[in-house]
Coordinates of C-alpha atoms and ligand atoms in Angstrom, one line a residue:
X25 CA -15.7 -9.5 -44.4
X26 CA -13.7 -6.4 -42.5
X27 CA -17.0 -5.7 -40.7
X28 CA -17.7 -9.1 -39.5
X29 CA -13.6 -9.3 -38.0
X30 CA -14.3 -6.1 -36.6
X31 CA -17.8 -7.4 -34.8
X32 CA -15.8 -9.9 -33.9
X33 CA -13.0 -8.7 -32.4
X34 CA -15.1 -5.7 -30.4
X35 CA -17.6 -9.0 -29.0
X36 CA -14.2 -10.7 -27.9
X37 CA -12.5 -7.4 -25.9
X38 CA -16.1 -6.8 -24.6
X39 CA -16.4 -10.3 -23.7
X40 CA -12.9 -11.2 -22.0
X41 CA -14.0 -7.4 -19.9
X42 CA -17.3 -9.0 -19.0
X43 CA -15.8 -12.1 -18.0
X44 CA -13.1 -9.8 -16.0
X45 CA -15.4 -7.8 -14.4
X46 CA -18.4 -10.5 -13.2
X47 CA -15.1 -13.3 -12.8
X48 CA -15.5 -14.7 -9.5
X49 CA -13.8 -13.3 -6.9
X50 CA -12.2 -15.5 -4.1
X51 CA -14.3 -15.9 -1.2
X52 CA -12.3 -14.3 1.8
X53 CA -13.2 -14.3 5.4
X54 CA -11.6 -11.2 7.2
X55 CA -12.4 -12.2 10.7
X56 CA -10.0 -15.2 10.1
X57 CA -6.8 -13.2 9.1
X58 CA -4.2 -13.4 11.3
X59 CA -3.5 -9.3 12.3
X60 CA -1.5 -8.6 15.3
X61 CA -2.4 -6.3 17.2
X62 CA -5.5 -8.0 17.0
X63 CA -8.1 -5.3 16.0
X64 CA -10.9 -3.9 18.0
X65 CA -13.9 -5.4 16.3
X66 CA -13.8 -7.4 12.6
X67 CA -16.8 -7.8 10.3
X68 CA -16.5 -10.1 7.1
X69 CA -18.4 -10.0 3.7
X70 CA -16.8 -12.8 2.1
X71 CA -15.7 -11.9 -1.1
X72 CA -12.5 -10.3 -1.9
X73 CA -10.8 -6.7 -3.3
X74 CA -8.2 -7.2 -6.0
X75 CA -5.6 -4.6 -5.9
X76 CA -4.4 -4.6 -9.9
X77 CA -2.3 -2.9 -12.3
X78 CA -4.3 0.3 -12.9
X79 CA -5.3 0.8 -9.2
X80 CA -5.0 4.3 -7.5
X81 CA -4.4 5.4 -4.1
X82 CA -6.6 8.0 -3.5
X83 CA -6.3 10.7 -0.1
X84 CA -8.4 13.3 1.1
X85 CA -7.4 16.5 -0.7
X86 CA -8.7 18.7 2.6
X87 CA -6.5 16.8 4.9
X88 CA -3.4 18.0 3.7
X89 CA -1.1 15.4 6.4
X90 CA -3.0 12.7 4.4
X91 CA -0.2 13.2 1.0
X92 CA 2.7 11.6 2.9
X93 CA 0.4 8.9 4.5
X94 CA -0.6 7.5 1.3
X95 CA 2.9 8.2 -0.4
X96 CA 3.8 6.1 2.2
X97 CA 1.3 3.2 1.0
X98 CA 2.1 3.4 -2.2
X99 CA 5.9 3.1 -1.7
X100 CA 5.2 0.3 0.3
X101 CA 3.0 -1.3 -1.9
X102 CA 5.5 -0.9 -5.5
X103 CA 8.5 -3.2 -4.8
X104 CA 6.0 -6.1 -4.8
X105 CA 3.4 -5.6 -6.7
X106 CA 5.6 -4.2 -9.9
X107 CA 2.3 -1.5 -10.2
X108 CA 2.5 2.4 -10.9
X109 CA -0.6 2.9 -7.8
X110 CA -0.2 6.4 -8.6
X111 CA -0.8 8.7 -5.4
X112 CA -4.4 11.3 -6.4
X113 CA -5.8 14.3 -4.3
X114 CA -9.5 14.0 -4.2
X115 CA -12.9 16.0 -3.2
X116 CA -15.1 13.0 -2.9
X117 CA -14.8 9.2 -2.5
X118 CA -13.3 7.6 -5.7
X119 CA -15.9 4.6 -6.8
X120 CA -12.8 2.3 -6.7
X121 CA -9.1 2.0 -5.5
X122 CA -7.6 2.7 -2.5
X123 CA -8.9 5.8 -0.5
X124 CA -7.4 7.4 2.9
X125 CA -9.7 9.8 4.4
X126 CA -11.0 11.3 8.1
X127 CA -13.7 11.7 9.9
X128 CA -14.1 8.1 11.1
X129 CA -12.4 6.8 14.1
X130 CA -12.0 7.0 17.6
X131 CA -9.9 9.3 19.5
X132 CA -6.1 10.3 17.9
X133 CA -5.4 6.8 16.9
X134 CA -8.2 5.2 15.9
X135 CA -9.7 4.2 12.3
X136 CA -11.9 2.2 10.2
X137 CA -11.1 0.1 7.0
X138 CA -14.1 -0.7 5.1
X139 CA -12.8 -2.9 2.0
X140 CA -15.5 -3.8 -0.9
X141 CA -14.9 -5.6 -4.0
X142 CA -13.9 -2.1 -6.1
X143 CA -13.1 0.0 -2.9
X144 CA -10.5 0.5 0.3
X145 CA -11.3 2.8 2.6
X146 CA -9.4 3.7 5.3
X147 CA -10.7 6.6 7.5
X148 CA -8.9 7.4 10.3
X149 CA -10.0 10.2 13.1
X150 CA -6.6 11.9 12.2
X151 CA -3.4 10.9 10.3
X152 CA -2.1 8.6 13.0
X153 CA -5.4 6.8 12.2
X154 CA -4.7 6.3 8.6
X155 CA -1.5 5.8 9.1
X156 CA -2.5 2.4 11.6
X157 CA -5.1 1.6 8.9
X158 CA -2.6 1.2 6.7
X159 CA -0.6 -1.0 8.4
X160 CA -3.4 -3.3 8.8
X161 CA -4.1 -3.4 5.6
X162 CA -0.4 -4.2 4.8
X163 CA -1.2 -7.6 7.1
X164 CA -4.7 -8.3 4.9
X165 CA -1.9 -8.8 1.8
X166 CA -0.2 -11.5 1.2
X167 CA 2.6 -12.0 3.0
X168 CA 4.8 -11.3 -0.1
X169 CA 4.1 -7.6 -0.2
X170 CA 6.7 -6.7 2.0
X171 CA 8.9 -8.2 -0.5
X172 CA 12.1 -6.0 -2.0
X173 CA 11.5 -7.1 -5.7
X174 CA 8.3 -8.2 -7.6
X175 CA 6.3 -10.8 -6.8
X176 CA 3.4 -13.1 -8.1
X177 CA 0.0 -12.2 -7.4
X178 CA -3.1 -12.1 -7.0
X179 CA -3.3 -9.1 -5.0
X180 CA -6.3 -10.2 -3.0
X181 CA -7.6 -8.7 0.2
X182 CA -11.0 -10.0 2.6
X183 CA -13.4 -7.7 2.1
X184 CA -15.2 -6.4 5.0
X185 CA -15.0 -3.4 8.1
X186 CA -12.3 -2.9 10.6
X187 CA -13.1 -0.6 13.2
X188 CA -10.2 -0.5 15.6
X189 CA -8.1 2.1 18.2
X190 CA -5.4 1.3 20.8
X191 CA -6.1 0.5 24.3
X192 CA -3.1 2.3 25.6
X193 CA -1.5 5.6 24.1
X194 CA 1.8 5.2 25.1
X195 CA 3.0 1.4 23.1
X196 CA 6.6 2.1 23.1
X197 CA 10.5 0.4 22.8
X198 CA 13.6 1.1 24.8
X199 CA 17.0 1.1 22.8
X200 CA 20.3 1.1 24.8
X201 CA 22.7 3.1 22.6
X202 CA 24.7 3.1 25.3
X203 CA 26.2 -0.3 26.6
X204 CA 26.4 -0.8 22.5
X205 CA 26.4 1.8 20.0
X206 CA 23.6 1.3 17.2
X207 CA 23.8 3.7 14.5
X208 CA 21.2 5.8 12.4
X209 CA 20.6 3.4 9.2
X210 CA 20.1 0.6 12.5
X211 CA 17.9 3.0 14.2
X212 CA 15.9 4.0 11.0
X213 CA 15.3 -0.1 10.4
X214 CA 13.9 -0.5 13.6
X215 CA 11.9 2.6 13.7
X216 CA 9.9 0.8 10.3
X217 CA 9.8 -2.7 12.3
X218 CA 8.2 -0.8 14.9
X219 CA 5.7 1.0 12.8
X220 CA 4.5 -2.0 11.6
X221 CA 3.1 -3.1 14.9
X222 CA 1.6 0.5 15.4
X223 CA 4.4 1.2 18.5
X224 CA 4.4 4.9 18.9
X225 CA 7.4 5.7 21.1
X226 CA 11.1 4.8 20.9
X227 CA 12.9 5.5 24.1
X228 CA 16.0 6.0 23.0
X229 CA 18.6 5.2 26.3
X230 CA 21.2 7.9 25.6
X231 CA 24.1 8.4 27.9
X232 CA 25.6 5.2 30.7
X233 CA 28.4 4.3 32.0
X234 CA 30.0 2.8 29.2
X235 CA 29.2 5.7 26.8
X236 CA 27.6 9.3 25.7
X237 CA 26.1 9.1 22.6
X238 CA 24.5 12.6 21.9
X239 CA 26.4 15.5 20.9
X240 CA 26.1 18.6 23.1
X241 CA 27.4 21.4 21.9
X242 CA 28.2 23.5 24.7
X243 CA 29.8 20.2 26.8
X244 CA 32.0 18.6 23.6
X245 CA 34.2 16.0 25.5
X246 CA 31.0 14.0 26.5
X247 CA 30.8 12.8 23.0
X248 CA 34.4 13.5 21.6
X249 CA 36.1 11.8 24.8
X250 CA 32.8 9.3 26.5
X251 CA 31.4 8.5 23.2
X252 CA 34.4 7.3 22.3
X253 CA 34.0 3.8 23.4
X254 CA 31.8 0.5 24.6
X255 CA 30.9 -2.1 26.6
X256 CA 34.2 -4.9 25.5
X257 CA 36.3 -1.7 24.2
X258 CA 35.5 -1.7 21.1
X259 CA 35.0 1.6 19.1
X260 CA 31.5 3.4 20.2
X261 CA 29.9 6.2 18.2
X262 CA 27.6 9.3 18.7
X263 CA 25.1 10.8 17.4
X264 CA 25.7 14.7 15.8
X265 CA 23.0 16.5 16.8
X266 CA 21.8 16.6 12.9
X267 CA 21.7 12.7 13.2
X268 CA 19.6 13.0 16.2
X269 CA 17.2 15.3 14.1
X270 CA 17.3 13.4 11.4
X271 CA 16.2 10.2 13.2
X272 CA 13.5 12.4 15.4
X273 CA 12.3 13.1 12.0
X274 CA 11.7 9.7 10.4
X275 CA 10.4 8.7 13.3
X276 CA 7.4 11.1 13.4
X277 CA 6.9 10.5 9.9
X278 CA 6.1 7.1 10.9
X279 CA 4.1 8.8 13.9
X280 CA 6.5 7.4 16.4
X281 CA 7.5 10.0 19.3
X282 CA 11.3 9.8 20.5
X283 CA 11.5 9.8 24.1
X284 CA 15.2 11.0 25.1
X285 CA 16.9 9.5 28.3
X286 CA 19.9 11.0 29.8
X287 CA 20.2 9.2 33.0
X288 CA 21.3 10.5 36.0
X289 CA 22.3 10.8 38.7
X290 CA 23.6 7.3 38.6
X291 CA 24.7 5.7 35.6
X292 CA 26.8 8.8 34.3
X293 CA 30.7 7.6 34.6
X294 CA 30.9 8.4 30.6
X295 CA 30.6 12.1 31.5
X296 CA 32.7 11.6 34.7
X297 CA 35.0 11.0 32.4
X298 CA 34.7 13.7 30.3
X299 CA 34.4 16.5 32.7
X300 CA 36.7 16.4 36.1
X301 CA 34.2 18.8 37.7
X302 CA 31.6 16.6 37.5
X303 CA 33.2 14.8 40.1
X304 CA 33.1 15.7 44.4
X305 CA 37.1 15.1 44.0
X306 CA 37.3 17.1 40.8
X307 CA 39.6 14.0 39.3
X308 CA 37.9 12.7 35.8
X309 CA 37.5 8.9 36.0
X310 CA 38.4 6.8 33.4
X311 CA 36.4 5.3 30.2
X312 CA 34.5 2.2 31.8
X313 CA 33.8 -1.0 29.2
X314 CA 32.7 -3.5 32.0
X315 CA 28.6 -4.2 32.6
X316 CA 29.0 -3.2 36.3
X317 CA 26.1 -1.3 37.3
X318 CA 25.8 0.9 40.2
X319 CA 29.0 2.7 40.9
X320 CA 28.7 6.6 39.6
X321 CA 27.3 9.4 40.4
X322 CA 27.5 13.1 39.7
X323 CA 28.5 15.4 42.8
X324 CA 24.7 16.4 43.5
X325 CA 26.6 19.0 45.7
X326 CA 28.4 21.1 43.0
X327 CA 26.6 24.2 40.8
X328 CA 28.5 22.9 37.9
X329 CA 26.2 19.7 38.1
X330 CA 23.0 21.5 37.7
X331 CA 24.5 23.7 34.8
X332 CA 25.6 20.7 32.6
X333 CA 22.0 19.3 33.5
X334 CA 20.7 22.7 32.6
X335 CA 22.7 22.9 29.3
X336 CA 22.2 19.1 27.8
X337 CA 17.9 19.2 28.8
X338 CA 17.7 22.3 27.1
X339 CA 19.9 21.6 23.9
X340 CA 18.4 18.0 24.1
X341 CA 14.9 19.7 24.9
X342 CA 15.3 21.9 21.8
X343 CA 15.4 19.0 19.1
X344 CA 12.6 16.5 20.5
X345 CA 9.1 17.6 19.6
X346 CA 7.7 15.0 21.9
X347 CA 6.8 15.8 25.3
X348 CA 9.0 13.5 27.1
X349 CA 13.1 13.6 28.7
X350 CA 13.5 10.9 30.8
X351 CA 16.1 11.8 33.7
X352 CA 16.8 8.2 34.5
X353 CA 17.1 7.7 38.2
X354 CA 18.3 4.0 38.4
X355 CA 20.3 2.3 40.5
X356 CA 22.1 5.4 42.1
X357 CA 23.7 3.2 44.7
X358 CA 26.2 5.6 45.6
X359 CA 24.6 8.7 45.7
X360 CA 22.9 8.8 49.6
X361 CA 19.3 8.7 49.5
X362 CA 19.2 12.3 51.5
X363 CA 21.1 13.5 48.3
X364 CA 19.6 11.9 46.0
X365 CA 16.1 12.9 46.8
X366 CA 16.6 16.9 46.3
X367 CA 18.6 16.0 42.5
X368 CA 15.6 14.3 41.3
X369 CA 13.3 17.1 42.8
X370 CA 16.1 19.4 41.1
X371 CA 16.2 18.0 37.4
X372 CA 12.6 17.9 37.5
X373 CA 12.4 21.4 37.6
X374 CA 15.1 21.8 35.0
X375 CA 13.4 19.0 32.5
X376 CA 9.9 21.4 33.1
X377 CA 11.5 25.0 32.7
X378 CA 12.4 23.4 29.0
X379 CA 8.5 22.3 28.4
X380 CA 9.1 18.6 29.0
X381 CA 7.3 16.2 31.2
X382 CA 9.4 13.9 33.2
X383 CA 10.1 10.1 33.0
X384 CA 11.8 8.6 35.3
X385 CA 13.1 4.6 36.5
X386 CA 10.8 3.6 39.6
X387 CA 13.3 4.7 42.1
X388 CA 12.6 8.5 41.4
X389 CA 9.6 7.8 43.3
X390 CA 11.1 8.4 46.5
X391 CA 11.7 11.8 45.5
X392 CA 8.8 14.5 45.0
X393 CA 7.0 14.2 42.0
X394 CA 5.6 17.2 39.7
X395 CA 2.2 16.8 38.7
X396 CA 3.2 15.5 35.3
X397 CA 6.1 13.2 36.2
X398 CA 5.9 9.2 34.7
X399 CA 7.2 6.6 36.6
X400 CA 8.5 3.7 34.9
X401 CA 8.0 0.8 36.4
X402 CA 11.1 -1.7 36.5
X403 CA 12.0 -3.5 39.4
X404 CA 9.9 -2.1 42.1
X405 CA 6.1 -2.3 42.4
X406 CA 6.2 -0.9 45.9
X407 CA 7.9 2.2 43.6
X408 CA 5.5 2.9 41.2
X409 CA 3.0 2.4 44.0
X410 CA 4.6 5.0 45.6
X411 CA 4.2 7.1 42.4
X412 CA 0.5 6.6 42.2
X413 CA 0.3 7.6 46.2
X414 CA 1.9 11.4 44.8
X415 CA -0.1 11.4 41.6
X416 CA 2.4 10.5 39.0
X417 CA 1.0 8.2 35.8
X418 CA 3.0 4.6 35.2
X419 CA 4.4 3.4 32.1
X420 CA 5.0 -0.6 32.9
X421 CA 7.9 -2.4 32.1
X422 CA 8.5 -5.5 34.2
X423 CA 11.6 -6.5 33.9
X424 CA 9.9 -10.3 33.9
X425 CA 8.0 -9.8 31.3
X426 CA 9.2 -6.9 29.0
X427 CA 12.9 -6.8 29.2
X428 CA 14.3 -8.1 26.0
X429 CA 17.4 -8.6 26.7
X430 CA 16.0 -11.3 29.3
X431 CA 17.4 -15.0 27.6
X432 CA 14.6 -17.1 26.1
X433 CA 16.0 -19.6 28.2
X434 CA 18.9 -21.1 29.5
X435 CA 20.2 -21.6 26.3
X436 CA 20.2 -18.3 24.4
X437 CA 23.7 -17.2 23.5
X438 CA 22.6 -13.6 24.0
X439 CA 21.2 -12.0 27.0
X440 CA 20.7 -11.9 30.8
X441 CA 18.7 -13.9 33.3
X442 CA 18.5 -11.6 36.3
X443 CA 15.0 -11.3 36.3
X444 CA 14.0 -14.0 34.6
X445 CA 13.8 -16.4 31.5
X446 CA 11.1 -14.8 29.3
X447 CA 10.3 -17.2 26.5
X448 CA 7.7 -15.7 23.7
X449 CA 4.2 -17.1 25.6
X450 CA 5.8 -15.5 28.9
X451 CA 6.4 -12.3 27.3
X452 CA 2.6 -12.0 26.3
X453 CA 0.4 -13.7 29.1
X454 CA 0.2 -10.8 31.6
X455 CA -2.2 -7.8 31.8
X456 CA -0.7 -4.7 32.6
X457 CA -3.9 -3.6 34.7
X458 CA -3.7 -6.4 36.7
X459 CA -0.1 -7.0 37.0
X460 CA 0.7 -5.5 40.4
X461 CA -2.3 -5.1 42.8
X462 CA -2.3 -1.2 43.9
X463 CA -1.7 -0.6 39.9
X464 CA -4.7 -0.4 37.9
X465 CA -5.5 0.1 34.3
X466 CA -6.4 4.4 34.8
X467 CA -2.6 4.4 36.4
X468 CA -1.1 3.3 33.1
X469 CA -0.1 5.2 30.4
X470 CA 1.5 2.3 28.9
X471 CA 3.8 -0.4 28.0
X472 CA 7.5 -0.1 26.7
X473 CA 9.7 -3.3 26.4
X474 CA 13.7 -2.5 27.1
X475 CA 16.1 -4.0 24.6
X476 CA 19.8 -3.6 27.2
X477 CA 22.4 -3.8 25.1
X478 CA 25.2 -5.3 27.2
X479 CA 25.2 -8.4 25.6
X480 CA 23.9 -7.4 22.2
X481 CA 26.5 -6.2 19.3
X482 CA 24.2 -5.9 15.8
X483 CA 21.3 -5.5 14.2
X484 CA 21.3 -9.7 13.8
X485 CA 21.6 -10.2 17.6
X486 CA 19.0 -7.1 18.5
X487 CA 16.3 -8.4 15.9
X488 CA 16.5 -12.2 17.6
X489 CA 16.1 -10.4 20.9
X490 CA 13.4 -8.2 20.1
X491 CA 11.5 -10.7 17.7
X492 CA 8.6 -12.2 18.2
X493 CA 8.3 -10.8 21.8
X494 CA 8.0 -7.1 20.8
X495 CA 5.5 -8.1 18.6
X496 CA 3.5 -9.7 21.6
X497 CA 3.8 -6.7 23.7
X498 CA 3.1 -4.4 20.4
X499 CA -0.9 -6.5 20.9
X500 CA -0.9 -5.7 25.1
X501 CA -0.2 -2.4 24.4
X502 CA -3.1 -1.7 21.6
X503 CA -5.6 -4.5 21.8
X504 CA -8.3 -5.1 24.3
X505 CA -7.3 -7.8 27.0
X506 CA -10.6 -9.8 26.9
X507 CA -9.7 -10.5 23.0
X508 CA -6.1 -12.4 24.2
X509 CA -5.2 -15.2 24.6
X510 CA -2.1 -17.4 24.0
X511 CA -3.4 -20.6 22.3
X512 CA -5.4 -18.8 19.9
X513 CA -2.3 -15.5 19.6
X514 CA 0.4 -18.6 19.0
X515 CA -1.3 -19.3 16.0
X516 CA -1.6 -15.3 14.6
X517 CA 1.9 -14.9 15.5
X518 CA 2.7 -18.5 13.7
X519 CA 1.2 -16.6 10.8
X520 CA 3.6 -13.8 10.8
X521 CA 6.7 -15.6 9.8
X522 CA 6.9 -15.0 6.6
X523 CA 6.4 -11.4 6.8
X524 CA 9.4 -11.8 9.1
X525 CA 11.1 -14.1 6.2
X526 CA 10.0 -11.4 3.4
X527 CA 11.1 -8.6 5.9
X528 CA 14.3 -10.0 6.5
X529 CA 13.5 -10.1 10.1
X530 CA 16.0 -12.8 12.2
X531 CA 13.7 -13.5 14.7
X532 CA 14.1 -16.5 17.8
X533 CA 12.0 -19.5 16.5
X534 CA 10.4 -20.2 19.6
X535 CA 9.8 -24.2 19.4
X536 CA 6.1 -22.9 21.7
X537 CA 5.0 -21.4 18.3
X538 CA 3.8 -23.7 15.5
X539 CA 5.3 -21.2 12.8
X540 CA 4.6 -21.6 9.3
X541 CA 6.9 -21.2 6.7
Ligands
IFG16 N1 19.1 -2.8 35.0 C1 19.7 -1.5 34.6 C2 20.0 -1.3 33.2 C3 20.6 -2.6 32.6 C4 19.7 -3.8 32.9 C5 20.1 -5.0 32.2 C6 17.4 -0.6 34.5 C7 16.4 0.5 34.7 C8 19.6 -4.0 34.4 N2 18.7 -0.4 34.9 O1 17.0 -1.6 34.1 O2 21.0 -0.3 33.0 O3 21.9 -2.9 33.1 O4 19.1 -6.0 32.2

């Protein structure tokens, strides 16, 4: 009797594994999931990988970067899922799971994700790779992965290959600290929106007008005296220099570069506050909270001027990895162009005796340009062209297409319209190469949209500024031009909502966009 109950038993486990194992698993078609930024090139096997209980995310033992990549992973892959996915060095491909690797991949972004029915595989030509791979594969989930608590599955993913890497290497985001103070935790939160659309850069817009919002050490009142307020007069904020380098660092980890901008010599009435020398008639000014533009400037005739610029690139200079300190340059209108012309020739040479490369608002064009120097296109083609003429790279940022800060339309309670009403299909039908005749794609180094902050207070009002249009630019930035377009984009982005919903995300519901709930 026992014998026959145990036959029967073992035949039921074995079956119920058998059944597991040969069950049928959904039928998938990769090349009709809606990823932004659209990959490179997309090839579907129609079945499906089911990411369950037991599963393990493997990494490449000899690529010791790899660890934090797939830490990463798993951390964002527990909330929802309610599973261990227990991080594992290995020597060799695992025969199923998840497994991050190199080798694959093109150039210092690029990777492949090759999913099976037992087997991820994301091999990327270095970390940065895997690190993108990874956040496609975060889009070939379920939406309800990027929930905070644990979800329903199945946990089912297209199977297939991805092969994919950016078109531009420079896919970046300008945040105005300045007009309105946004703090670390903010800064942190948009740093993992960011990620998500494989952005690399966050120029981070440090000093105006209205406010100084990095410590330096060796010039204390610009923070303790012109940080102390904003645009409207309400209280502003700073970071300490540890903040700085603990943002800097959360950023790399998410392979994003920070690009510091201290802009001068225009823009700068926060440290003409500060510092009475700064000044031609040595009398501080006082603590500006309008959104007047255009009316500072340091005394480009004074020592002192080029000592504080000395001082703040180099303690600046010591903190940022990246290769970037952008000097600004915009809208001096009351410095004289024969003045102007030898400070921006001046702070170049200062920004490269600390190792940096230059970035600089399209007016610094009219200056000299070192061989490295970036102009950033604004408001002037005719500038940047300029550029090009004396050798300097562009990184494009219309202000009619990329400024997000720009109203939807005439009816967004946040924003400007100077340049233009940018609804969502504005913001992404443009090519950067062929934008501006006399700019072509080998002068670009990139795209970065510029979130101004005049009229935007919170997190709340930044997200429904930035979102969906970042998101837009994010794909003109990394995928190839002759794979856009906005009917069939509209629908991928329509797609996204609720990751946006699961992410918390209060994004503009454009009524062009036939979003899905
Ligand atoms: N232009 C100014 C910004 C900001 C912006 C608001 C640049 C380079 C208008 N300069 O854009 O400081 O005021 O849309």
């Amino acid at each position: 009797m026992k014998t026959t109950l145990f036959i029967l038993s073992m035949m039921i486990i074995g079956g119920s594994a058998i059944f597991s194992s040969c069950q049928q698993r959904t039928k998938k078609d990769l090349t009709k999931e809606p990823l932004i930024p659209v990959p490179a090139s997309v090839t579907a096997t129609n079945s499906s990988f089911v990411l369950d209980e037991g599963a393990m995310i493997y990494f490449d033992e000899s690529s010791k970067d790899l660890k934090a990549v797939a830490e990463q992973l798993a951390i964002l892959l527990r909330p929802a899922t309610g599973y261990k996915l227990e991080v594992v060095p290995a020597t060799a491909a695992p025969s199923e799971g998840i497994y991050l690797t190199t080798g694959a991949g093109e150039g210092d972004e690029g990777y492949e994700l090759t999913i099976t029915e037992d087997l991820v595989t994301i091999s990327g030509a270095a970390p940065a790779g895997v690190f993108y791979g990874v956040q496609t594969l975060r889009q070939l989930l379920p939406p309800s992965i990027e929930a905070s608590s644990v979800q329903q599955g199945p946990w089912e993913i297209a199977t297939g290959t991805i092969k994919d890497s950016p078109e531009y290497n420079y896919r970046g985001m300008m945040l105005d600290v300045a007009r309105h103070f946004f703090g670390v935790d903010d800064v942190k939160r948009l740093i993992d929106l960011l990620a998500i659309y494989k952005i690399n850069h966050l120029h981070l817009h440090l000093s105006d007008d209205q406010g100084w919002r990095i410590e330096i050490k060796s010039w204390p009142k610009l923070t303790a005296h012109g940080g102390k307020l904003e645009v409207g007069g309400t209280e502003g904020g700073f970071y300490t220099q540890e903040q700085y380098k603990d943002i800097v660092k959360y950023a790399a980890d998410r392979f994003i570069t920070i690009v510091p901008e201290i802009d001068m010599p225009g823009h700068t009435n926060a440290a003409l506050a500060s510092y009475a020398e700064l000044n031609c008639d040595n009398k501080a000014r006082e603590l500006y909270t309008g959104t007047k533009v255009g009316f500072s400037t340091l005394c480009t005739d004074k020592e002192v001027v080029y000592k504080f610029i000395d001082d703040v690139v180099r303690e600046i200079s010591e903190m940022t990895p990246g290769p970037y300190f952008h000097i600004g340059g915009d809208e001096s209108h009351v410095t004289p162009m024969e003045d102007y012309i030898p400070f921006i020739e001046r702070a170049q040479d200062i920004v490269a005796k600390y190792g940096k490369k230059v970035i600089g608002w399209d007016e610094i064009a009219h200056a000299g340009l070192k061989p490295n120097t970036i102009v950033q296109y604004w408001a002037k083609a005719e500038n940047a062209i300029r550029g090009i003429e004396k050798g300097a790279k562009v990184l494009i940022s219309p202000a009619t297409k990329t400024y997000l800060d720009m109203q939807y339309d005439s009816t967004t309670h946040l924003g400007l319209h100077w340049a233009a009403y940018v609804e969502v299909d504005s913001a992404y039908m443009w090519d950067p190469a062929t934008l501006e005749k006399g700019i072509t794609k080998d002068d670009i180094i990139g795209v970065e949209s510029a979130l101004w902050t005049e009229t935007i207070t919170n997190m709340e009002e930044l997200e429904y500024m930035v979102f969906p249009r970042l998101v837009g630019h994010a794909e003109i930035g990394w995928s190839p031009a002759g794979k856009r377009n906005w009917d069939e984009y509209k629908v991928r982005l329509s797609k996204q909502a609720p990751r946006f919903k699961a992410l918390g995300i209060d994004y503009y519901k454009s009524k062009l966009v036939p979003w899905i709930e």
